[in-house]
Short mmCIF file of C-alpha atoms and ligand atoms in Angstrom, two decimals:
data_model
loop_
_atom_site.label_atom_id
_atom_site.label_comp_id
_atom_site.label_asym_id
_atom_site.label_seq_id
_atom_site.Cartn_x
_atom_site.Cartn_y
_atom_site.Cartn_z
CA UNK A 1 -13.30 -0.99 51.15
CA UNK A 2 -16.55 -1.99 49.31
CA UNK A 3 -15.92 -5.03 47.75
CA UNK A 4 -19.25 -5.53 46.56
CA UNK A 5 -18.87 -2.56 44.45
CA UNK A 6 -16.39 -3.95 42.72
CA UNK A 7 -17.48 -5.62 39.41
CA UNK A 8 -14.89 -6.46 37.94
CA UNK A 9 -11.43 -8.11 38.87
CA UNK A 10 -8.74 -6.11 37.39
CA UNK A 11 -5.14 -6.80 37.61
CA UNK A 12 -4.94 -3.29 39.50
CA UNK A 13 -7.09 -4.02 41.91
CA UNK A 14 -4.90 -3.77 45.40
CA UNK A 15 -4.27 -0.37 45.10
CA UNK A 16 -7.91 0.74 44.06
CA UNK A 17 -11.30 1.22 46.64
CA UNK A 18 -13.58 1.82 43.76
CA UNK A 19 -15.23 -0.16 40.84
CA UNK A 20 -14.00 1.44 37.33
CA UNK A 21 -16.68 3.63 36.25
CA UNK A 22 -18.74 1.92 33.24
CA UNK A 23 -18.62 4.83 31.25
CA UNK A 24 -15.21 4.58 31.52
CA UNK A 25 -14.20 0.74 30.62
CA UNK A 26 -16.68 1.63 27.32
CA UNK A 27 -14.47 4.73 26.43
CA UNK A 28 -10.67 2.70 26.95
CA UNK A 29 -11.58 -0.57 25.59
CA UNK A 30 -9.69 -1.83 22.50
CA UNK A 31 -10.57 -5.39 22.48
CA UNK A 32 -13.44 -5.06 19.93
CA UNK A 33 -10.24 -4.12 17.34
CA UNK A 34 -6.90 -5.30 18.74
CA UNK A 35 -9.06 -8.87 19.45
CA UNK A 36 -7.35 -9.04 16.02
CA UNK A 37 -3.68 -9.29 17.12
CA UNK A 38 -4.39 -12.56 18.95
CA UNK A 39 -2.62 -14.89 17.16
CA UNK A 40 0.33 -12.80 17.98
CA UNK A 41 0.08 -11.79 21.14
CA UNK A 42 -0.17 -15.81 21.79
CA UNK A 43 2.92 -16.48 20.57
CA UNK A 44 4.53 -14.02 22.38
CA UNK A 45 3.31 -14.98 25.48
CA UNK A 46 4.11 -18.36 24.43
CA UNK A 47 8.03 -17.17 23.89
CA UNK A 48 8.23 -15.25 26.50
CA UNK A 49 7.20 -18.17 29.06
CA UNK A 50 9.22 -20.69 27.61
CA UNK A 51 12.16 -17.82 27.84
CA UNK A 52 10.91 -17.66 31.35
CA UNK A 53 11.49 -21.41 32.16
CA UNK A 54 15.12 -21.69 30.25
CA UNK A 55 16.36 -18.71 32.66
CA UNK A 56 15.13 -20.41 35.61
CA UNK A 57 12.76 -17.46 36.40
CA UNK A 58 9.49 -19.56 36.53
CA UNK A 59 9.49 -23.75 36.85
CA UNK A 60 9.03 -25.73 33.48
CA UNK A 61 6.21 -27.19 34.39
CA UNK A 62 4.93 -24.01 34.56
CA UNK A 63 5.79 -22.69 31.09
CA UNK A 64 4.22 -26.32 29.85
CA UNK A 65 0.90 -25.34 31.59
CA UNK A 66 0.90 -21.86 30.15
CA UNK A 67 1.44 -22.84 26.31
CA UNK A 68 -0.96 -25.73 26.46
CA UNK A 69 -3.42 -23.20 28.27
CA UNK A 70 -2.34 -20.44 25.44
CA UNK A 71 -3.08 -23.01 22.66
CA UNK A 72 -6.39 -23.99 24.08
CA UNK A 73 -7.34 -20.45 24.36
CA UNK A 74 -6.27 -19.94 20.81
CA UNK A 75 -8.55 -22.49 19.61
CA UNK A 76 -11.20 -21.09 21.48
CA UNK A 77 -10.81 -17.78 19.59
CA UNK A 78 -10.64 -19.54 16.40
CA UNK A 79 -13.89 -21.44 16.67
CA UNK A 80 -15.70 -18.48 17.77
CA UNK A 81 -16.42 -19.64 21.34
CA UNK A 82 -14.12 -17.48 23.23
CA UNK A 83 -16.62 -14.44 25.21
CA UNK A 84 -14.51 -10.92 24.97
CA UNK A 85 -14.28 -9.04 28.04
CA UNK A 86 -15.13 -5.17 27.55
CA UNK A 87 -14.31 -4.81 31.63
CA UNK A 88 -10.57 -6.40 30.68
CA UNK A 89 -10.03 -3.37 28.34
CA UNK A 90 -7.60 -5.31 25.64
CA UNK A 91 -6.42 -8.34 24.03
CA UNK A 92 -3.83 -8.71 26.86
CA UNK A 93 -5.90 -8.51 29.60
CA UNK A 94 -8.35 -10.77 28.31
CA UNK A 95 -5.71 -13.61 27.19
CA UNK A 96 -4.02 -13.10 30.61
CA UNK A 97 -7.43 -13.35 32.32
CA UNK A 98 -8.54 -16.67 30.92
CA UNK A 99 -5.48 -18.72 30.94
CA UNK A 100 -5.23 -17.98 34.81
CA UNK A 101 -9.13 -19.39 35.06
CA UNK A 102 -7.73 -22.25 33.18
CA UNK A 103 -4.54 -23.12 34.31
CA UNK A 104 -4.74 -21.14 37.90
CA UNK A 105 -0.94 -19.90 39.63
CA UNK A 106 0.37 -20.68 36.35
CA UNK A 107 -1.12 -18.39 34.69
CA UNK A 108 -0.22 -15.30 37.27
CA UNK A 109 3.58 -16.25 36.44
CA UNK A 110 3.27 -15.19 32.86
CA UNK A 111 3.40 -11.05 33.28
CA UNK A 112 6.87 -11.81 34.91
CA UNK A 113 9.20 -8.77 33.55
CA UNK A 114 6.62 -7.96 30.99
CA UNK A 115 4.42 -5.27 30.70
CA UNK A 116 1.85 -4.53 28.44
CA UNK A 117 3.63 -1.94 27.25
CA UNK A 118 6.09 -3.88 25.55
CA UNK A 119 3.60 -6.53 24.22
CA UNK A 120 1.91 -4.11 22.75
CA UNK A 121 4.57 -3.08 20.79
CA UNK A 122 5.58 -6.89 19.93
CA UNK A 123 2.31 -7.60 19.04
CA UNK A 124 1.87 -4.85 16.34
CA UNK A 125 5.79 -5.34 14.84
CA UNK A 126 4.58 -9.29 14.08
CA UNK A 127 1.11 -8.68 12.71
CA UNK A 128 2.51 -5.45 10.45
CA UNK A 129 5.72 -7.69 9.95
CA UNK A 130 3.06 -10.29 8.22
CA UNK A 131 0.91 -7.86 6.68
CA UNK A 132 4.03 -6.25 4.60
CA UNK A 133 4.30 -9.55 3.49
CA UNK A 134 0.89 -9.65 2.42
CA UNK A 135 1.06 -6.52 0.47
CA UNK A 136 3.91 -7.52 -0.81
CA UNK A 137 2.62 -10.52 -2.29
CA UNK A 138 -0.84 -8.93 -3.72
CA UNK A 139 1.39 -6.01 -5.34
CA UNK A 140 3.55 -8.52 -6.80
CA UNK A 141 -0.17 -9.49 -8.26
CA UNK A 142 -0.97 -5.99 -9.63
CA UNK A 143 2.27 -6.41 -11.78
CA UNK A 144 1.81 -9.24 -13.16
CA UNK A 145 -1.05 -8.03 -14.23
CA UNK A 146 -0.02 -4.65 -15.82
CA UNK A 147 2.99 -6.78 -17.21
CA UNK A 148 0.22 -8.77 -19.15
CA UNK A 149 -2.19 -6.16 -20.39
CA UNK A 150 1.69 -4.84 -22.05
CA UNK A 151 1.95 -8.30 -23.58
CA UNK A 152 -0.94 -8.27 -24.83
CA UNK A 153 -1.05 -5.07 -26.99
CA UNK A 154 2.61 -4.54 -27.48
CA UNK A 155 2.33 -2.69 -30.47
CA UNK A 156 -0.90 -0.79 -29.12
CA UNK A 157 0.20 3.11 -29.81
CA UNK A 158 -1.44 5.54 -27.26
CA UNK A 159 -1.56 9.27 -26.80
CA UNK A 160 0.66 10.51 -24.42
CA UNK A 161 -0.50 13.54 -22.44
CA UNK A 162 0.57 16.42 -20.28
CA UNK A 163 -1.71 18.78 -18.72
CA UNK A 164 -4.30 16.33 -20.30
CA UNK A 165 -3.69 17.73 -23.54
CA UNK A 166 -2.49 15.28 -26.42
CA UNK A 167 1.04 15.30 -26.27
CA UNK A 168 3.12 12.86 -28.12
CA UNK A 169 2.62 8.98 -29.31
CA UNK A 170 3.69 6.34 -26.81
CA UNK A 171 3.35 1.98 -26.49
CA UNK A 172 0.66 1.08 -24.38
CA UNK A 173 3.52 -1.35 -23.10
CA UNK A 174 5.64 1.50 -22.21
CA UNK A 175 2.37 3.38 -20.39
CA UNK A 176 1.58 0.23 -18.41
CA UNK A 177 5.48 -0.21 -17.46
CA UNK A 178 4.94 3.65 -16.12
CA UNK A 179 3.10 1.99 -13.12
CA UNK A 180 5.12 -1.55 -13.10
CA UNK A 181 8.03 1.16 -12.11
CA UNK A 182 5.64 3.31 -9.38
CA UNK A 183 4.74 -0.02 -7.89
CA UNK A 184 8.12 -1.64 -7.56
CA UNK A 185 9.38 1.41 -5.92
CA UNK A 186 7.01 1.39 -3.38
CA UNK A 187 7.80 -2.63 -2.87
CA UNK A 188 11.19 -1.28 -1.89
CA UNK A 189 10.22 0.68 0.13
CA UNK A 190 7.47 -2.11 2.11
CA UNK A 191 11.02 -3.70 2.72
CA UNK A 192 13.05 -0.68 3.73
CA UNK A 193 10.31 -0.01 6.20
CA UNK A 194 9.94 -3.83 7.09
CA UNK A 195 13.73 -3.79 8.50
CA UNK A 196 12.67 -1.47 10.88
CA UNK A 197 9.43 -3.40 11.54
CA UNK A 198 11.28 -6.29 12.46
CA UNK A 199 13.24 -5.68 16.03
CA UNK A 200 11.73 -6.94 19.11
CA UNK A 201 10.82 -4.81 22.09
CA UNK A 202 10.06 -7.39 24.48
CA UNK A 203 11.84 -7.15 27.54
CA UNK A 204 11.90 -3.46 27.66
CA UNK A 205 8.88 -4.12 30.09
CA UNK A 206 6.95 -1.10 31.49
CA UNK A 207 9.56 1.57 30.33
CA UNK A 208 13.00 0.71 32.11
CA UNK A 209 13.41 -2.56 31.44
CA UNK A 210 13.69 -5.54 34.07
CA UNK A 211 15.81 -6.85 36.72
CA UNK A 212 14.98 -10.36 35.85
CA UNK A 213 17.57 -11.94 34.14
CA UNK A 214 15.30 -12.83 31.26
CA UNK A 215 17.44 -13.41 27.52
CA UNK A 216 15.78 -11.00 25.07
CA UNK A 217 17.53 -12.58 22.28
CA UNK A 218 16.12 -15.52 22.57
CA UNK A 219 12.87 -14.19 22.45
CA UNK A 220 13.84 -12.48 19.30
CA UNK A 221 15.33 -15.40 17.20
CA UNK A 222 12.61 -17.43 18.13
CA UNK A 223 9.98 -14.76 17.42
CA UNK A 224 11.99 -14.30 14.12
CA UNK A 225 12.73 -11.12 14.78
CA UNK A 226 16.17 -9.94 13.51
CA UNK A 227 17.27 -7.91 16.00
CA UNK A 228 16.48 -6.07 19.88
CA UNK A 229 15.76 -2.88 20.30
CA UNK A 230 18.20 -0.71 22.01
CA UNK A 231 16.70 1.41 24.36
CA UNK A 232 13.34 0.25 26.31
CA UNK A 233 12.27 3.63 26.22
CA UNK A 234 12.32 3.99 22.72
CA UNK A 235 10.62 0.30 22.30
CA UNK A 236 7.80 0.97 24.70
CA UNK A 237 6.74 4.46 22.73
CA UNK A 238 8.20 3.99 19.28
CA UNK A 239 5.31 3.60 17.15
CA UNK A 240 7.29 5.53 13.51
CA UNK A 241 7.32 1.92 12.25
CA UNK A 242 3.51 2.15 11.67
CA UNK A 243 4.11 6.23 10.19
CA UNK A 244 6.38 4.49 8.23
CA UNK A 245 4.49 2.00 6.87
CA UNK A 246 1.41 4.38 6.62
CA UNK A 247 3.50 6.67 4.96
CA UNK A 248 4.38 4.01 2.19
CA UNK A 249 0.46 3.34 2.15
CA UNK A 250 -0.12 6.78 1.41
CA UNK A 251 2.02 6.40 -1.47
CA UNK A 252 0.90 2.69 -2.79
CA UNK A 253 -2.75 4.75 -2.70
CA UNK A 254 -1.47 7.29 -4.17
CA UNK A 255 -0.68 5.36 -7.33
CA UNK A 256 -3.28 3.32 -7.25
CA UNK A 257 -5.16 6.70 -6.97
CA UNK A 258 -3.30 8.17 -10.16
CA UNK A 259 -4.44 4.47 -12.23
CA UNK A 260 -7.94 4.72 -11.25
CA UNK A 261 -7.96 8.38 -12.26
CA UNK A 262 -6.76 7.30 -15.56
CA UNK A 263 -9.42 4.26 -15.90
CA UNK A 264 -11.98 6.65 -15.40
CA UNK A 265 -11.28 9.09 -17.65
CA UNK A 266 -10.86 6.22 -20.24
CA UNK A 267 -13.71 4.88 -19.83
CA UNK A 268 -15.66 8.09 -20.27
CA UNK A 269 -17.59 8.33 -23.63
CA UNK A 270 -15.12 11.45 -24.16
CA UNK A 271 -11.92 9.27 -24.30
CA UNK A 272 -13.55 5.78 -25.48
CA UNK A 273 -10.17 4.24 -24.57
CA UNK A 274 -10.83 0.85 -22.69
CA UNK A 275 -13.71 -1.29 -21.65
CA UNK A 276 -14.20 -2.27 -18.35
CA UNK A 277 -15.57 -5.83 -17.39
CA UNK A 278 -19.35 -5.63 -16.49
CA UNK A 279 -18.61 -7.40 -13.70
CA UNK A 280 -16.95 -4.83 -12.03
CA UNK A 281 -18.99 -2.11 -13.04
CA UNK A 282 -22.44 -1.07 -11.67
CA UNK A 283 -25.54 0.47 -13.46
CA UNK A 284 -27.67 3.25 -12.19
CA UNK A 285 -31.12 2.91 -10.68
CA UNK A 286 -32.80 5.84 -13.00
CA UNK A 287 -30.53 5.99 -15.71
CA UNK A 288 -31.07 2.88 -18.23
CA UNK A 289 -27.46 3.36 -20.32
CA UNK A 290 -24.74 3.81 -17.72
CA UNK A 291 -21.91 1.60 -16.70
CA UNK A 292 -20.33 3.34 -13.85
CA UNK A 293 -16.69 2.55 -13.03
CA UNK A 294 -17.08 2.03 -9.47
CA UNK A 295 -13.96 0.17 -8.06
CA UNK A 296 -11.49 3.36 -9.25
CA UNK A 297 -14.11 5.54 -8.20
CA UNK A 298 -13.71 3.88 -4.61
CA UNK A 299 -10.09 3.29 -4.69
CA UNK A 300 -10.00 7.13 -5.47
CA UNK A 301 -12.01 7.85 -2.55
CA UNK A 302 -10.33 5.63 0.34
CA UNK A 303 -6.51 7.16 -0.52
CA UNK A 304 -8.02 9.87 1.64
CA UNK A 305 -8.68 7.58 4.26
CA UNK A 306 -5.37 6.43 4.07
CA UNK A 307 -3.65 9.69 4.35
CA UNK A 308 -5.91 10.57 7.21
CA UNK A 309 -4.19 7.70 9.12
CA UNK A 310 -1.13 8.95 8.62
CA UNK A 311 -2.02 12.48 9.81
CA UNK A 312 -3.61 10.38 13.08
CA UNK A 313 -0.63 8.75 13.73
CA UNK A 314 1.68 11.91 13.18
CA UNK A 315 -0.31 14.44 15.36
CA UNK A 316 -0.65 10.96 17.93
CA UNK A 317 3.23 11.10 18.69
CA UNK A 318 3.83 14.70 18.58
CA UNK A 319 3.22 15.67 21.64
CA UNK A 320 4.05 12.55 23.59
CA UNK A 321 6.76 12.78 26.40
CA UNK A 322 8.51 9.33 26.93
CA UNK A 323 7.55 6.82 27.29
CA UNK A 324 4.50 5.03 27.08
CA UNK A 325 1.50 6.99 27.06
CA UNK A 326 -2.21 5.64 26.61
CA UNK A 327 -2.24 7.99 23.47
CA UNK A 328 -0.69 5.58 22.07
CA UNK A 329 -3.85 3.04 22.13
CA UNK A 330 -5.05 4.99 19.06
CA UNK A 331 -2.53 3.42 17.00
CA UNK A 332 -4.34 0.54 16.14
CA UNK A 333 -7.67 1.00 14.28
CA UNK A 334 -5.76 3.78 12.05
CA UNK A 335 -2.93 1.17 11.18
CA UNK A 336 -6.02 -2.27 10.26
CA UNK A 337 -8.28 -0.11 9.12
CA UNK A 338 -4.99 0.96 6.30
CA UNK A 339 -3.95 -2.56 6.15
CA UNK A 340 -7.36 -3.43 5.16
CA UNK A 341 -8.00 -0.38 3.10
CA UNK A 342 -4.69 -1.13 0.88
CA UNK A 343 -4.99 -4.36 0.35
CA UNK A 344 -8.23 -4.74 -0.69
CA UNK A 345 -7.52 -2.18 -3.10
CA UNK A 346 -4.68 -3.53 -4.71
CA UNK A 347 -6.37 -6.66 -4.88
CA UNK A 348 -9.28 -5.53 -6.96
CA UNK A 349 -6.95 -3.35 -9.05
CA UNK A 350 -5.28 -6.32 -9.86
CA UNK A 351 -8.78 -8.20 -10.78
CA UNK A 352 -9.41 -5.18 -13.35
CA UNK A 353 -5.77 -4.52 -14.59
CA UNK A 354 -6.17 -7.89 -16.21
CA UNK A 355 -9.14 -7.82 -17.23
CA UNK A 356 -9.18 -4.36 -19.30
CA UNK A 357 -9.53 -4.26 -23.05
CA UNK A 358 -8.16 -1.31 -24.99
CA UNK A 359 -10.58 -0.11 -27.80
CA UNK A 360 -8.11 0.04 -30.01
CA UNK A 361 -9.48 1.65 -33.15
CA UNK A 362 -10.46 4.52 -31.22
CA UNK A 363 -7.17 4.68 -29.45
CA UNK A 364 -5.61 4.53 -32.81
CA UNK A 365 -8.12 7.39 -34.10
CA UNK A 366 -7.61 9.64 -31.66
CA UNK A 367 -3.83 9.24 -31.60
CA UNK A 368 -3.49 10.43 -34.81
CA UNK A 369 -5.11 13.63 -34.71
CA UNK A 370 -4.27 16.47 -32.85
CA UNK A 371 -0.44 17.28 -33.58
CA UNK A 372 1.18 14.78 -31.24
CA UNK A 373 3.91 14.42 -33.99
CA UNK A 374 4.42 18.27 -34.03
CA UNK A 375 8.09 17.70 -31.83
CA UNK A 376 8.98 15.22 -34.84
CA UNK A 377 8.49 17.50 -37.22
CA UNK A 378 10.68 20.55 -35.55
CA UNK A 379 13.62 17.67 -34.40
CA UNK A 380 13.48 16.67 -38.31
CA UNK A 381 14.17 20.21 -38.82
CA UNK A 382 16.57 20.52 -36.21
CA UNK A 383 18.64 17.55 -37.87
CA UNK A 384 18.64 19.04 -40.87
CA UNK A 385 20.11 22.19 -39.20
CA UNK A 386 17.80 24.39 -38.29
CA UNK A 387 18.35 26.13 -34.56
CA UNK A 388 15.94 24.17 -32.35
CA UNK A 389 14.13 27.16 -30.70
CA UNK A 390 13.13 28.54 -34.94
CA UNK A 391 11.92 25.14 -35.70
CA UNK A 392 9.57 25.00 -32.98
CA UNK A 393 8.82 28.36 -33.92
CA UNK A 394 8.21 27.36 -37.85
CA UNK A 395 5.84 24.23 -36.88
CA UNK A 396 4.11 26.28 -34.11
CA UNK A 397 3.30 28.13 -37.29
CA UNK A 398 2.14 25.11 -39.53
CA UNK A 399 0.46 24.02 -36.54
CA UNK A 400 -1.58 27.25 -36.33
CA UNK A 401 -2.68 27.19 -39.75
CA UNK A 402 -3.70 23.37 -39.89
CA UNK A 403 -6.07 24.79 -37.16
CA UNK A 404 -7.05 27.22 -38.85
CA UNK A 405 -8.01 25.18 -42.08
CA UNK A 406 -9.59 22.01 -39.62
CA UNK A 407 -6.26 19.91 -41.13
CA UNK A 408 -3.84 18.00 -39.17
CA UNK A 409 0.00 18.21 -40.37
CA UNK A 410 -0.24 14.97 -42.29
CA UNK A 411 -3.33 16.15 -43.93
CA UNK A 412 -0.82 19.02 -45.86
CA UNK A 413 0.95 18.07 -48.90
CA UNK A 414 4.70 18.21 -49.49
CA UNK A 415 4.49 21.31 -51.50
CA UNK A 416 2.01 23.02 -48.39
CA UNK A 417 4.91 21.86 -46.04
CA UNK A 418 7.70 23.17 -47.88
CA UNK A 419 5.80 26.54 -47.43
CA UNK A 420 7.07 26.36 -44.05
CA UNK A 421 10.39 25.58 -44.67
CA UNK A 422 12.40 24.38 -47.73
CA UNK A 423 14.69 21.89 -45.48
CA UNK A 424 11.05 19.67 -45.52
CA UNK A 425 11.60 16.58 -48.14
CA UNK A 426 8.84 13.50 -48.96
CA UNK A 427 10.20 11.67 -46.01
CA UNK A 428 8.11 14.18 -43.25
CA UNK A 429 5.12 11.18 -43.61
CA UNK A 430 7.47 9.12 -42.56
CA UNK A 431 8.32 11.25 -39.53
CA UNK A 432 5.00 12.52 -38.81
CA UNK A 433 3.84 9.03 -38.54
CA UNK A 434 3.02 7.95 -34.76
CA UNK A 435 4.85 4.58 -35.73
CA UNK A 436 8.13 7.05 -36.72
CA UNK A 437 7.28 9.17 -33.86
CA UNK A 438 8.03 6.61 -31.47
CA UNK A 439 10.92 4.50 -33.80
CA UNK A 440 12.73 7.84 -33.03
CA UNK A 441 12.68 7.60 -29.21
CA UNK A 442 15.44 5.14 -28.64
CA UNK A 443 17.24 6.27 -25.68
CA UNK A 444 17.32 4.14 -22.60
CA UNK A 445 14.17 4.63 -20.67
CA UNK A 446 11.73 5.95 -23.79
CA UNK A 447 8.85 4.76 -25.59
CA UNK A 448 10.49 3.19 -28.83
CA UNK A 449 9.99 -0.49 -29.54
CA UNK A 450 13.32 -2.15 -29.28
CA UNK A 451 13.56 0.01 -25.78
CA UNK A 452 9.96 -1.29 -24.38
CA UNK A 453 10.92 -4.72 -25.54
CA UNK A 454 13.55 -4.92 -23.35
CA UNK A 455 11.76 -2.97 -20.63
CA UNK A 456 9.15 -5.51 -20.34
CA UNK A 457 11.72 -8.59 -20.68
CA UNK A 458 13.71 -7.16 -17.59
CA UNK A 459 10.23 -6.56 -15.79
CA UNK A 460 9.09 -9.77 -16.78
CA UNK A 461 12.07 -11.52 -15.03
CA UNK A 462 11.83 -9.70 -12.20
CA UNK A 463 8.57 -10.14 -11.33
CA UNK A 464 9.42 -14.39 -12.19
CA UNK A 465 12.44 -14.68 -10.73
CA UNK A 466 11.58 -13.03 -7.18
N1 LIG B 501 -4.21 -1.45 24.98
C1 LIG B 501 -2.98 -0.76 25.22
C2 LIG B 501 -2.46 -0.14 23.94
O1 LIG B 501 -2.87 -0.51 22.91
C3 LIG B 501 -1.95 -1.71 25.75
C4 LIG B 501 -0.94 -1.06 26.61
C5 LIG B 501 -1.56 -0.51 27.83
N2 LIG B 501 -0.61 -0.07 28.80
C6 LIG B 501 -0.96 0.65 29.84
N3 LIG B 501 -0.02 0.95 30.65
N4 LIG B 501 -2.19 1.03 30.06
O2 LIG B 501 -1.63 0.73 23.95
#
């Protein structure tokens, strides 16, 4: 054996002759990323020794040495001064490595029935465990914010649309509420997926579990996990917490992919609809008049980054036999780099939710041409008798001829009206009004006033009373 070849110590070391190849230690390392799961792989370590020491398995004065050591180490990291190991691959190995240069035998007594394998696992439940909170908290932020942009215009009438096509009248409360609802759902599910999150692995060791007689629920309460997991196969190779959660990412991005869509097109000279704050807008180098709206552009363009994780993750576990498999080290950059991705972009949707302005004289112009009170007019007709399927018919005719003359339906007088049918009386500018139009629409759920009203008061005390 050619010791001098060896560069390295690695824990692996007694049943190896040669040094691991540089090329390779480059091509496995993950401490440059999971360096980030430090804080909880400490207090796992931290657990698990003092679990150690109350089972009799290692000596208490042991267990002391180790969580001093494990604090000292984690101040270290936090000032900046601790030196990361590319040669001891991953946050493990290099928290494992310098508490046994600082507290010696100690230190080799910690990896008693543990395996990486199943602090791996721990490590990423805790630090997704926190980030759900996270989330949690900064969509909680987004609607507030939507909640006040409905305050503030309550009686702000919009064009609805489908197929982008002026459709009928709706409150800009009632549009705003539209992505209170998409947004709350996908807080339910954060916490649906969150249960799942929160079940500890540790103790499942390498794949089969130990023969020590460690007390893995223990390590759970005090971890604040809620429960074990039940089969240490299944802990050490699970990873459909994180598909979960990137799955509900996909979603949150989706949304927040559907809003920016909508900001953009608003802010276009076409629709005129709101003004954006300068300050989070940029200008172009050439062009002296625009004001680009870059932060829905970008939140647009990192959803796909989002749902690539989620493919990553997918095709990652599909072909895995159990249990662990190194595969599985891939895990990690897709599931920060979405934590990042997410939050920062609900944050900063949040920042320009509330600080949008509605131009509402063009809003109001544009909401008022183009038919959007054509349905009123055929249900008017409808009440007065007439078979649903001929009214539409009869107004699709009106319609056509108000093209046809450059007019829209309230620019006809009664007697033009009447043309179309005689069941038409002086109260059709009442209905054809966008303030009728949405009066009408009272049923639980739609856009009329008293309904919105109460929309946003339940919302409201939701969001206050969480
Ligand atoms: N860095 C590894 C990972 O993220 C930790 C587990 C390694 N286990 C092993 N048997 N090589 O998956």
């Amino acid at each position: 054996m050619n010791e001098d070849k060896k560069v390295s110590k690695k824990p692996w070391d007694g049943r190896f002759i040669e040094a691991t190849e540089k090329i390779l230690e480059g091509f496995s390392a993950s401490v440059h990323y999971d360096c980030r799961l430090y804080r909880q792989d400490i207090a796992g370590s931290k657990v698990h020794a003092l679990m150690l020491a109350r089972q009799g398995i290692i000596s208490d004065k042991d267990a002391d040495a180790i969580v001093n050591g494990l604090s000292e180490i984690e101040e270290e990291i936090e000032s900046g001064d601790f030196v990361w190991s590319q040669e001891l691959e991953d946050i493990h190995m290099n928290i494992e490595q310098a508490l046994i240069e600082r507290i010696g035998e100690a230190g080799k007594r910690l990896h008693t029935a543990r395996s990486r394998n199943d602090q791996v696992a721990t490590d990423s439940r805790l630090y997704l465990r926190e980030e759900i909170d996270r989330l949690t908290g900064l969509l909680s932020l987004l609607q507030k914010a939507l909640l006040h942009q409905a305050r503030s215009h309550e009686d702000l009438i919009l064009p609805g649309y489908t197929h982008l096509q002026r459709a009928q009248p709706v409150l800009w409360p009632h549009h705003m509420l539209a992505y209170f609802e998409m947004f709350m759902r996908d807080r339910d599910r954060l916490q649906d997926c969150r249960k799942r999150v929160n079940i500890c692995p540790l103790g499942s060791a390498a794949l089969a579990g130990t023969g020590f007689p460690i007390d893995r629920e223990y390590v759970a309460e005090q971890l604040g996990f809620q429960g074990i997991t039940a089969n240490s196969l299944d802990a050490v190779s699970d990873r459909d917490f994180i598909i979960e959660f990137l799955a509900t990412a996909s979603i949150i991005m989706a949304h927040l992919s559907r809003l920016s869509e909508e900001l953009i097109i608003w802010t276009s000279a076409e629709f005129s609809f709101v003004d954006l704050p300068d300050g989070f807008c940029t200008g172009s180098s050439i062009m002296p008049q625009k004001k680009n709206p870059d932060v829905p552009e970008l939140v647009r363009g990192k959803t796909g980054r989002v749902y690539g994780s989620l493919m990553s993750l997918l095709t990652i576990i599909k072909g895995l036999p159990l249990a662990y498999n190194r595969d599985l080290q891939e895990d990690k950059e897709a599931l920060f780099d979405t934590v990042d991705t997410v939050c920062a972009s609900v944050e900063i949707m949040a920042a320009v939710v509330a600080r949008l302005v509605p131009k509402e004289e063009h809003i109001h112009r544009t909401v008022t041409r183009g038919f959007l009170t054509a349905t009123d007019l055929a249900d008017y007709l409808v009440k007065k008798g007439m078979p649903f399927r001929q009214a539409h018919s009869v107004v699709g005719k009106a319609v056509l001829q108000c093209i046809s003359q450059g007019k829209d339906l309230t620019d006809m007088s009664l007697e033009d009206l009447k043309a179309f049918s005689s069941l038409i009386d002086e109260e059709i500018f009442d209905v054809l009004s966008i303030e009728g139009s949405v009066g009408t629409r009272r049923c639980p759920g739609c856009t009329a006033p008293e309904r919105v009203k109460e929309a946003l008061a339940k919302a409201e005390k939701k969001i206050i009373y969480e």
